[in-house]
Amino acid sequence: MSRHHDDEVHEHDRGLSYDLPVLARRRMIRLMAGASLVPLVGCTSEEETSTSSSAPTSDSSSAECATIPDETAGPFPGDGSNGVNVLKESGVVRSDITKSFGDSAGGTAEGVPLTVTLTVVDAASGCGTPKKGAAVYIWHCDRDGNYSLYSEGVTDENYLRGVQETDDKGQVTFKSIFPGCYTGRWPHIHFEVYGSLADATAATSITNTSQLAFPKDVCDTVYATDGYRRSVTNLSELSLETDGIFSDGYDQQMATMKGSPAEGYTATLTVPV
């Protein structure tokens, strides 16, 4: 069923029934942390702490590693929990997610090139042990703020969605485009972590669901390029502090960025699970 993005995505993706239980839990944990009961220091890789001043860094050497915050998958996950299920389609296991695959319309998402690398690690080990053989499914909107499979005009497309198995370093890398900013939500990428590739392609046993955020300076630079005109206005009406997802904290979810619009960007994030 076709869904018009401007009519439905914003309030669902900002919260309501999807977000309230998650946000309540996270706020309770942070209150406990303030009483020195729960450490909330996240984990950043050596690469992350040395390549960018845009993202916050954390010292995990003297504190326990915290699991990546749980977030809503929103109304457009494509994992079978809300209508269509792209995870069971042949071709979804891939690194280049810029094009649609299978029997879809065959479109390509245009925009500033973006390479996303997520490093999945074991939180119980203090972020020291990579989660080899896990799987990550990522999805995000195109530069117009539309989600494939759901938004009007792209319901026949499945671009900007893909799954990969983590390597020996616990890493997955996807070739994509920088997402646009739509009304009411800070620019982000959704992702789900599974225990194995078999679990992911069966769309079962999700271990973690979260979102990656982008630094404002990078967003401003990207949105000044051709094709992102709508995002300029939408971003100007937002902040990380007023976003319905990131308003209660985003340090562990802020990507470390390198690159330029001409060369493309790389985004890296460590994901403790």
PDB file of C-alpha atoms in Angstrom:
ATOM      1  CA  MET A   1       0.000   0.000   0.000  1.00  0.00           C
ATOM      2  CA  SER A   2       1.375   3.382  -0.997  1.00  0.00           C
ATOM      3  CA  ARG A   3       2.027   5.847   1.810  1.00  0.00           C
ATOM      4  CA  HIS A   4       2.588   9.549   1.230  1.00  0.00           C
ATOM      5  CA  HIS A   5       5.744  10.454   3.105  1.00  0.00           C
ATOM      6  CA  ASP A   6       4.812  14.006   4.029  1.00  0.00           C
ATOM      7  CA  ASP A   7       1.485  12.851   5.497  1.00  0.00           C
ATOM      8  CA  GLU A   8       2.585   9.921   7.614  1.00  0.00           C
ATOM      9  CA  VAL A   9       6.294   9.471   8.148  1.00  0.00           C
ATOM     10  CA  HIS A  10       6.954  12.396  10.400  1.00  0.00           C
ATOM     11  CA  GLU A  11       4.845  11.761  13.475  1.00  0.00           C
ATOM     12  CA  HIS A  12       5.416   8.009  13.316  1.00  0.00           C
ATOM     13  CA  ASP A  13       9.161   8.311  12.873  1.00  0.00           C
ATOM     14  CA  ARG A  14       9.333  10.863  15.669  1.00  0.00           C
ATOM     15  CA  GLY A  15       7.705   8.663  18.196  1.00  0.00           C
ATOM     16  CA  LEU A  16       4.173   7.895  19.447  1.00  0.00           C
ATOM     17  CA  SER A  17       3.596   4.183  19.975  1.00  0.00           C
ATOM     18  CA  TYR A  18       6.909   3.279  18.372  1.00  0.00           C
ATOM     19  CA  ASP A  19       9.075   5.498  20.528  1.00  0.00           C
ATOM     20  CA  LEU A  20       7.552   6.050  23.953  1.00  0.00           C
ATOM     21  CA  PRO A  21       8.577   2.755  25.599  1.00  0.00           C
ATOM     22  CA  VAL A  22      12.116   3.036  24.206  1.00  0.00           C
ATOM     23  CA  LEU A  23      12.577   6.652  25.204  1.00  0.00           C
ATOM     24  CA  ALA A  24      11.182   6.024  28.670  1.00  0.00           C
ATOM     25  CA  ARG A  25      13.705   3.242  29.234  1.00  0.00           C
ATOM     26  CA  ARG A  26      16.591   5.357  27.998  1.00  0.00           C
ATOM     27  CA  ARG A  27      15.657   8.313  30.191  1.00  0.00           C
ATOM     28  CA  MET A  28      15.408   6.038  33.237  1.00  0.00           C
ATOM     29  CA  ILE A  29      18.873   4.635  32.528  1.00  0.00           C
ATOM     30  CA  ARG A  30      20.283   8.145  32.253  1.00  0.00           C
ATOM     31  CA  LEU A  31      18.728   9.135  35.557  1.00  0.00           C
ATOM     32  CA  MET A  32      20.372   6.121  37.134  1.00  0.00           C
ATOM     33  CA  ALA A  33      23.663   7.111  35.532  1.00  0.00           C
ATOM     34  CA  GLY A  34      23.385  10.509  37.182  1.00  0.00           C
ATOM     35  CA  ALA A  35      23.294   8.717  40.516  1.00  0.00           C
ATOM     36  CA  SER A  36      26.490   6.836  39.585  1.00  0.00           C
ATOM     37  CA  LEU A  37      24.608   3.573  39.277  1.00  0.00           C
ATOM     38  CA  VAL A  38      24.974   2.937  35.571  1.00  0.00           C
ATOM     39  CA  PRO A  39      27.962   3.998  33.433  1.00  0.00           C
ATOM     40  CA  LEU A  40      26.917   5.298  30.039  1.00  0.00           C
ATOM     41  CA  VAL A  41      30.239   5.821  28.343  1.00  0.00           C
ATOM     42  CA  GLY A  42      30.060   4.622  24.754  1.00  0.00           C
ATOM     43  CA  CYS A  43      32.714   3.070  22.582  1.00  0.00           C
ATOM     44  CA  THR A  44      34.612   4.659  19.744  1.00  0.00           C
ATOM     45  CA  SER A  45      37.105   2.917  17.547  1.00  0.00           C
ATOM     46  CA  GLU A  46      40.683   4.127  17.163  1.00  0.00           C
ATOM     47  CA  GLU A  47      39.811   5.297  13.663  1.00  0.00           C
ATOM     48  CA  GLU A  48      36.802   7.259  14.893  1.00  0.00           C
ATOM     49  CA  THR A  49      38.705   9.116  17.591  1.00  0.00           C
ATOM     50  CA  SER A  50      41.490  10.136  15.231  1.00  0.00           C
ATOM     51  CA  THR A  51      39.726  11.151  12.031  1.00  0.00           C
ATOM     52  CA  SER A  52      37.138  13.778  12.865  1.00  0.00           C
ATOM     53  CA  SER A  53      36.356  16.597  15.205  1.00  0.00           C
ATOM     54  CA  SER A  54      32.709  16.538  14.165  1.00  0.00           C
ATOM     55  CA  ALA A  55      31.697  13.624  16.370  1.00  0.00           C
ATOM     56  CA  PRO A  56      31.898  13.373  20.156  1.00  0.00           C
ATOM     57  CA  THR A  57      34.496  10.958  21.511  1.00  0.00           C
ATOM     58  CA  SER A  58      34.457   8.865  24.665  1.00  0.00           C
ATOM     59  CA  ASP A  59      37.161   7.346  26.837  1.00  0.00           C
ATOM     60  CA  SER A  60      36.179   3.699  27.213  1.00  0.00           C
ATOM     61  CA  SER A  61      39.425   2.643  28.842  1.00  0.00           C
ATOM     62  CA  SER A  62      38.178   3.335  32.359  1.00  0.00           C
ATOM     63  CA  ALA A  63      34.460   2.714  32.008  1.00  0.00           C
ATOM     64  CA  GLU A  64      32.138  -0.089  31.065  1.00  0.00           C
ATOM     65  CA  CYS A  65      31.037  -0.228  27.441  1.00  0.00           C
ATOM     66  CA  ALA A  66      27.351   0.632  26.992  1.00  0.00           C
ATOM     67  CA  THR A  67      25.124  -1.111  24.479  1.00  0.00           C
ATOM     68  CA  ILE A  68      23.994   1.021  21.546  1.00  0.00           C
ATOM     69  CA  PRO A  69      20.747   2.825  22.494  1.00  0.00           C
ATOM     70  CA  ASP A  70      17.552   1.138  21.321  1.00  0.00           C
ATOM     71  CA  GLU A  71      15.482   3.222  18.925  1.00  0.00           C
ATOM     72  CA  THR A  72      12.325   2.824  16.891  1.00  0.00           C
ATOM     73  CA  ALA A  73      12.551   1.186  13.482  1.00  0.00           C
ATOM     74  CA  GLY A  74       9.936   3.706  12.369  1.00  0.00           C
ATOM     75  CA  PRO A  75       7.037   2.913  10.059  1.00  0.00           C
ATOM     76  CA  PHE A  76       9.143   1.981   7.017  1.00  0.00           C
ATOM     77  CA  PRO A  77      11.504  -0.848   8.064  1.00  0.00           C
ATOM     78  CA  GLY A  78      10.748  -3.260   5.219  1.00  0.00           C
ATOM     79  CA  ASP A  79      11.528  -6.169   7.550  1.00  0.00           C
ATOM     80  CA  GLY A  80       8.030  -7.636   7.635  1.00  0.00           C
ATOM     81  CA  SER A  81       7.028  -5.897  10.857  1.00  0.00           C
ATOM     82  CA  ASN A  82       5.041  -3.264   8.960  1.00  0.00           C
ATOM     83  CA  GLY A  83       3.900  -4.677   5.632  1.00  0.00           C
ATOM     84  CA  VAL A  84       6.511  -5.571   3.017  1.00  0.00           C
ATOM     85  CA  ASN A  85       9.530  -7.750   3.778  1.00  0.00           C
ATOM     86  CA  VAL A  86      12.588  -7.050   1.646  1.00  0.00           C
ATOM     87  CA  LEU A  87      14.835  -9.223   3.823  1.00  0.00           C
ATOM     88  CA  LYS A  88      13.531 -12.433   2.287  1.00  0.00           C
ATOM     89  CA  GLU A  89      14.146 -11.280  -1.280  1.00  0.00           C
ATOM     90  CA  SER A  90      17.066 -12.607  -3.297  1.00  0.00           C
ATOM     91  CA  GLY A  91      19.595  -9.833  -3.751  1.00  0.00           C
ATOM     92  CA  VAL A  92      19.142  -8.029  -0.456  1.00  0.00           C
ATOM     93  CA  VAL A  93      22.552  -9.243   0.757  1.00  0.00           C
ATOM     94  CA  ARG A  94      24.772  -6.637  -0.868  1.00  0.00           C
ATOM     95  CA  SER A  95      27.209  -3.797  -0.215  1.00  0.00           C
ATOM     96  CA  ASP A  96      26.019  -1.316  -2.871  1.00  0.00           C
ATOM     97  CA  ILE A  97      22.521  -0.199  -1.895  1.00  0.00           C
ATOM     98  CA  THR A  98      22.178   2.715  -4.298  1.00  0.00           C
ATOM     99  CA  LYS A  99      20.164   0.702  -6.845  1.00  0.00           C
ATOM    100  CA  SER A 100      16.955  -1.301  -6.647  1.00  0.00           C
ATOM    101  CA  PHE A 101      17.226  -5.041  -7.249  1.00  0.00           C
ATOM    102  CA  GLY A 102      15.099  -8.012  -8.256  1.00  0.00           C
ATOM    103  CA  ASP A 103      11.703  -7.319  -9.814  1.00  0.00           C
ATOM    104  CA  SER A 104      11.651  -3.704  -8.634  1.00  0.00           C
ATOM    105  CA  ALA A 105      11.511  -0.728 -10.970  1.00  0.00           C
ATOM    106  CA  GLY A 106      15.294  -0.686 -11.230  1.00  0.00           C
ATOM    107  CA  GLY A 107      15.800   2.908 -10.107  1.00  0.00           C
ATOM    108  CA  THR A 108      18.969   4.406  -8.674  1.00  0.00           C
ATOM    109  CA  ALA A 109      19.071   6.784  -5.716  1.00  0.00           C
ATOM    110  CA  GLU A 110      20.902   9.977  -6.657  1.00  0.00           C
ATOM    111  CA  GLY A 111      22.870  12.118  -4.238  1.00  0.00           C
ATOM    112  CA  VAL A 112      26.256  12.825  -2.670  1.00  0.00           C
ATOM    113  CA  PRO A 113      28.118   9.484  -2.377  1.00  0.00           C
ATOM    114  CA  LEU A 114      28.315   8.027   1.131  1.00  0.00           C
ATOM    115  CA  THR A 115      30.172   4.966   2.382  1.00  0.00           C
ATOM    116  CA  VAL A 116      28.928   3.681   5.744  1.00  0.00           C
ATOM    117  CA  THR A 117      31.025   1.361   7.915  1.00  0.00           C
ATOM    118  CA  LEU A 118      29.547  -0.055  11.110  1.00  0.00           C
ATOM    119  CA  THR A 119      31.748  -2.018  13.518  1.00  0.00           C
ATOM    120  CA  VAL A 120      29.739  -4.395  15.689  1.00  0.00           C
ATOM    121  CA  VAL A 121      31.436  -5.256  18.986  1.00  0.00           C
ATOM    122  CA  ASP A 122      30.579  -7.168  22.135  1.00  0.00           C
ATOM    123  CA  ALA A 123      29.543  -4.682  24.823  1.00  0.00           C
ATOM    124  CA  ALA A 124      30.175  -7.217  27.608  1.00  0.00           C
ATOM    125  CA  SER A 125      33.837  -7.367  26.599  1.00  0.00           C
ATOM    126  CA  GLY A 126      34.226  -3.607  26.981  1.00  0.00           C
ATOM    127  CA  CYS A 127      33.985  -3.146  23.220  1.00  0.00           C
ATOM    128  CA  GLY A 128      37.148  -5.188  22.797  1.00  0.00           C
ATOM    129  CA  THR A 129      35.736  -8.189  20.914  1.00  0.00           C
ATOM    130  CA  PRO A 130      34.401  -7.871  17.351  1.00  0.00           C
ATOM    131  CA  LYS A 131      31.116  -9.662  16.634  1.00  0.00           C
ATOM    132  CA  LYS A 132      32.212 -11.776  13.691  1.00  0.00           C
ATOM    133  CA  GLY A 133      29.389 -13.487  11.804  1.00  0.00           C
ATOM    134  CA  ALA A 134      26.643 -11.142  12.964  1.00  0.00           C
ATOM    135  CA  ALA A 135      24.548  -9.311  10.358  1.00  0.00           C
ATOM    136  CA  VAL A 136      23.422  -5.731   9.867  1.00  0.00           C
ATOM    137  CA  TYR A 137      20.455  -4.462   7.878  1.00  0.00           C
ATOM    138  CA  ILE A 138      20.455  -0.738   7.087  1.00  0.00           C
ATOM    139  CA  TRP A 139      17.881   1.487   5.413  1.00  0.00           C
ATOM    140  CA  HIS A 140      17.312   5.210   4.989  1.00  0.00           C
ATOM    141  CA  CYS A 141      15.436   7.795   2.938  1.00  0.00           C
ATOM    142  CA  ASP A 142      16.617   9.189  -0.390  1.00  0.00           C
ATOM    143  CA  ARG A 143      17.651  12.793  -0.936  1.00  0.00           C
ATOM    144  CA  ASP A 144      13.991  13.806  -1.318  1.00  0.00           C
ATOM    145  CA  GLY A 145      13.126  12.303   2.078  1.00  0.00           C
ATOM    146  CA  ASN A 146      11.279   9.299   0.611  1.00  0.00           C
ATOM    147  CA  TYR A 147      11.576   5.664   1.709  1.00  0.00           C
ATOM    148  CA  SER A 148      11.578   2.976  -0.953  1.00  0.00           C
ATOM    149  CA  LEU A 149       8.757   0.407  -0.762  1.00  0.00           C
ATOM    150  CA  TYR A 150       6.500   2.859   1.113  1.00  0.00           C
ATOM    151  CA  SER A 151       6.610   6.486  -0.012  1.00  0.00           C
ATOM    152  CA  GLU A 152       4.465   7.691  -2.907  1.00  0.00           C
ATOM    153  CA  GLY A 153       6.348   7.437  -6.182  1.00  0.00           C
ATOM    154  CA  VAL A 154       8.924   4.882  -4.963  1.00  0.00           C
ATOM    155  CA  THR A 155       6.740   1.997  -3.761  1.00  0.00           C
ATOM    156  CA  ASP A 156       8.142  -0.153  -6.601  1.00  0.00           C
ATOM    157  CA  GLU A 157      11.735   0.608  -5.612  1.00  0.00           C
ATOM    158  CA  ASN A 158      13.825  -1.080  -2.901  1.00  0.00           C
ATOM    159  CA  TYR A 159      16.983   0.986  -3.092  1.00  0.00           C
ATOM    160  CA  LEU A 160      18.806   2.232   0.034  1.00  0.00           C
ATOM    161  CA  ARG A 161      18.215  -1.099   1.778  1.00  0.00           C
ATOM    162  CA  GLY A 162      20.698  -3.912   2.256  1.00  0.00           C
ATOM    163  CA  VAL A 163      22.131  -6.596   4.530  1.00  0.00           C
ATOM    164  CA  GLN A 164      25.674  -7.780   5.157  1.00  0.00           C
ATOM    165  CA  GLU A 165      27.461 -10.246   7.404  1.00  0.00           C
ATOM    166  CA  THR A 166      30.163  -8.824   9.664  1.00  0.00           C
ATOM    167  CA  ASP A 167      33.755  -9.775   8.870  1.00  0.00           C
ATOM    168  CA  ASP A 168      36.593 -10.750  11.225  1.00  0.00           C
ATOM    169  CA  LYS A 169      36.729  -7.151  12.469  1.00  0.00           C
ATOM    170  CA  GLY A 170      32.995  -7.086  13.120  1.00  0.00           C
ATOM    171  CA  GLN A 171      32.557  -4.671  10.235  1.00  0.00           C
ATOM    172  CA  VAL A 172      30.080  -4.139   7.415  1.00  0.00           C
ATOM    173  CA  THR A 173      30.487  -1.469   4.741  1.00  0.00           C
ATOM    174  CA  PHE A 174      27.728  -0.129   2.511  1.00  0.00           C
ATOM    175  CA  LYS A 175      27.930   2.136  -0.528  1.00  0.00           C
ATOM    176  CA  SER A 176      25.026   4.583  -0.466  1.00  0.00           C
ATOM    177  CA  ILE A 177      24.106   8.271  -0.816  1.00  0.00           C
ATOM    178  CA  PHE A 178      23.754  10.954   1.837  1.00  0.00           C
ATOM    179  CA  PRO A 179      20.125  10.946   3.000  1.00  0.00           C
ATOM    180  CA  GLY A 180      17.935  14.015   2.846  1.00  0.00           C
ATOM    181  CA  CYS A 181      16.330  15.773   5.798  1.00  0.00           C
ATOM    182  CA  TYR A 182      12.552  15.584   5.930  1.00  0.00           C
ATOM    183  CA  THR A 183      10.142  17.482   8.161  1.00  0.00           C
ATOM    184  CA  GLY A 184      10.468  16.659  11.840  1.00  0.00           C
ATOM    185  CA  ARG A 185      13.488  14.339  11.812  1.00  0.00           C
ATOM    186  CA  TRP A 186      17.215  14.920  12.067  1.00  0.00           C
ATOM    187  CA  PRO A 187      19.159  13.245   9.200  1.00  0.00           C
ATOM    188  CA  HIS A 188      19.700   9.607  10.124  1.00  0.00           C
ATOM    189  CA  ILE A 189      20.165   5.993   9.036  1.00  0.00           C
ATOM    190  CA  HIS A 190      18.213   3.110  10.555  1.00  0.00           C
ATOM    191  CA  PHE A 191      19.883  -0.218  11.282  1.00  0.00           C
ATOM    192  CA  GLU A 192      19.079  -3.589  12.819  1.00  0.00           C
ATOM    193  CA  VAL A 193      21.646  -6.060  14.143  1.00  0.00           C
ATOM    194  CA  TYR A 194      21.022  -9.803  13.911  1.00  0.00           C
ATOM    195  CA  GLY A 195      22.889 -12.717  15.421  1.00  0.00           C
ATOM    196  CA  SER A 196      23.638 -14.177  12.006  1.00  0.00           C
ATOM    197  CA  LEU A 197      23.033 -13.660   8.302  1.00  0.00           C
ATOM    198  CA  ALA A 198      20.549 -16.541   8.384  1.00  0.00           C
ATOM    199  CA  ASP A 199      18.550 -14.705  11.051  1.00  0.00           C
ATOM    200  CA  ALA A 200      18.606 -11.495   9.031  1.00  0.00           C
ATOM    201  CA  THR A 201      17.408 -13.044   5.775  1.00  0.00           C
ATOM    202  CA  ALA A 202      14.708 -14.897   7.694  1.00  0.00           C
ATOM    203  CA  ALA A 203      13.736 -11.575   9.314  1.00  0.00           C
ATOM    204  CA  THR A 204      13.835 -13.064  12.784  1.00  0.00           C
ATOM    205  CA  SER A 205      15.674 -12.625  16.101  1.00  0.00           C
ATOM    206  CA  ILE A 206      16.696  -8.967  15.904  1.00  0.00           C
ATOM    207  CA  THR A 207      19.175  -8.284  18.699  1.00  0.00           C
ATOM    208  CA  ASN A 208      19.401  -4.484  18.425  1.00  0.00           C
ATOM    209  CA  THR A 209      17.618  -1.671  16.575  1.00  0.00           C
ATOM    210  CA  SER A 210      19.101   1.814  16.488  1.00  0.00           C
ATOM    211  CA  GLN A 211      19.821   4.873  14.360  1.00  0.00           C
ATOM    212  CA  LEU A 212      22.953   6.691  13.188  1.00  0.00           C
ATOM    213  CA  ALA A 213      23.026  10.511  13.295  1.00  0.00           C
ATOM    214  CA  PHE A 214      25.008  12.962  11.146  1.00  0.00           C
ATOM    215  CA  PRO A 215      26.939  16.047  12.343  1.00  0.00           C
ATOM    216  CA  LYS A 216      25.297  19.374  11.498  1.00  0.00           C
ATOM    217  CA  ASP A 217      28.315  20.868   9.732  1.00  0.00           C
ATOM    218  CA  VAL A 218      28.429  17.965   7.282  1.00  0.00           C
ATOM    219  CA  CYS A 219      24.678  18.154   6.699  1.00  0.00           C
ATOM    220  CA  ASP A 220      24.919  21.881   5.966  1.00  0.00           C
ATOM    221  CA  THR A 221      27.697  21.277   3.434  1.00  0.00           C
ATOM    222  CA  VAL A 222      25.908  18.425   1.675  1.00  0.00           C
ATOM    223  CA  TYR A 223      22.559  20.201   1.563  1.00  0.00           C
ATOM    224  CA  ALA A 224      24.148  23.186  -0.187  1.00  0.00           C
ATOM    225  CA  THR A 225      24.687  20.951  -3.249  1.00  0.00           C
ATOM    226  CA  ASP A 226      22.265  20.310  -6.097  1.00  0.00           C
ATOM    227  CA  GLY A 227      19.290  18.092  -5.352  1.00  0.00           C
ATOM    228  CA  TYR A 228      19.005  18.740  -1.609  1.00  0.00           C
ATOM    229  CA  ARG A 229      17.080  22.027  -1.680  1.00  0.00           C
ATOM    230  CA  ARG A 230      14.207  20.724   0.469  1.00  0.00           C
ATOM    231  CA  SER A 231      16.624  19.567   3.149  1.00  0.00           C
ATOM    232  CA  VAL A 232      17.983  23.075   3.739  1.00  0.00           C
ATOM    233  CA  THR A 233      14.648  24.370   5.018  1.00  0.00           C
ATOM    234  CA  ASN A 234      13.808  21.196   6.938  1.00  0.00           C
ATOM    235  CA  LEU A 235      17.171  21.141   8.737  1.00  0.00           C
ATOM    236  CA  SER A 236      16.897  24.813   9.665  1.00  0.00           C
ATOM    237  CA  GLU A 237      13.795  23.991  11.710  1.00  0.00           C
ATOM    238  CA  LEU A 238      15.501  21.205  13.677  1.00  0.00           C
ATOM    239  CA  SER A 239      18.249  20.512  16.153  1.00  0.00           C
ATOM    240  CA  LEU A 240      19.567  17.328  17.694  1.00  0.00           C
ATOM    241  CA  GLU A 241      18.164  18.539  20.995  1.00  0.00           C
ATOM    242  CA  THR A 242      14.629  18.856  19.602  1.00  0.00           C
ATOM    243  CA  ASP A 243      14.636  15.732  17.457  1.00  0.00           C
ATOM    244  CA  GLY A 244      12.154  13.148  18.729  1.00  0.00           C
ATOM    245  CA  ILE A 245      14.790  10.389  18.747  1.00  0.00           C
ATOM    246  CA  PHE A 246      18.127  12.031  19.557  1.00  0.00           C
ATOM    247  CA  SER A 247      16.878  14.634  22.055  1.00  0.00           C
ATOM    248  CA  ASP A 248      17.738  12.433  25.035  1.00  0.00           C
ATOM    249  CA  GLY A 249      21.289  11.736  23.892  1.00  0.00           C
ATOM    250  CA  TYR A 250      23.189  10.906  20.715  1.00  0.00           C
ATOM    251  CA  ASP A 251      26.884  10.571  21.586  1.00  0.00           C
ATOM    252  CA  GLN A 252      26.941   6.839  20.842  1.00  0.00           C
ATOM    253  CA  GLN A 253      25.041   7.320  17.602  1.00  0.00           C
ATOM    254  CA  MET A 254      26.904  10.242  16.052  1.00  0.00           C
ATOM    255  CA  ALA A 255      28.856   9.138  12.993  1.00  0.00           C
ATOM    256  CA  THR A 256      32.468  10.109  12.478  1.00  0.00           C
ATOM    257  CA  MET A 257      32.727  11.748   9.058  1.00  0.00           C
ATOM    258  CA  LYS A 258      35.446  12.280   6.465  1.00  0.00           C
ATOM    259  CA  GLY A 259      35.278  13.570   2.920  1.00  0.00           C
ATOM    260  CA  SER A 260      33.629  16.232   0.793  1.00  0.00           C
ATOM    261  CA  PRO A 261      30.663  16.534  -1.580  1.00  0.00           C
ATOM    262  CA  ALA A 262      32.974  16.221  -4.588  1.00  0.00           C
ATOM    263  CA  GLU A 263      34.829  13.143  -3.319  1.00  0.00           C
ATOM    264  CA  GLY A 264      32.012  11.616  -1.325  1.00  0.00           C
ATOM    265  CA  TYR A 265      31.870  10.985   2.409  1.00  0.00           C
ATOM    266  CA  THR A 266      32.653   8.110   4.732  1.00  0.00           C
ATOM    267  CA  ALA A 267      30.653   7.609   7.926  1.00  0.00           C
ATOM    268  CA  THR A 268      31.884   5.258  10.651  1.00  0.00           C
ATOM    269  CA  LEU A 269      30.255   4.137  13.885  1.00  0.00           C
ATOM    270  CA  THR A 270      31.030   1.530  16.518  1.00  0.00           C
ATOM    271  CA  VAL A 271      27.939  -0.472  17.524  1.00  0.00           C
ATOM    272  CA  PRO A 272      28.242  -2.243  20.891  1.00  0.00           C
ATOM    273  CA  VAL A 273      25.652  -5.018  21.270  1.00  0.00           C
TER     274      VAL A 273
END
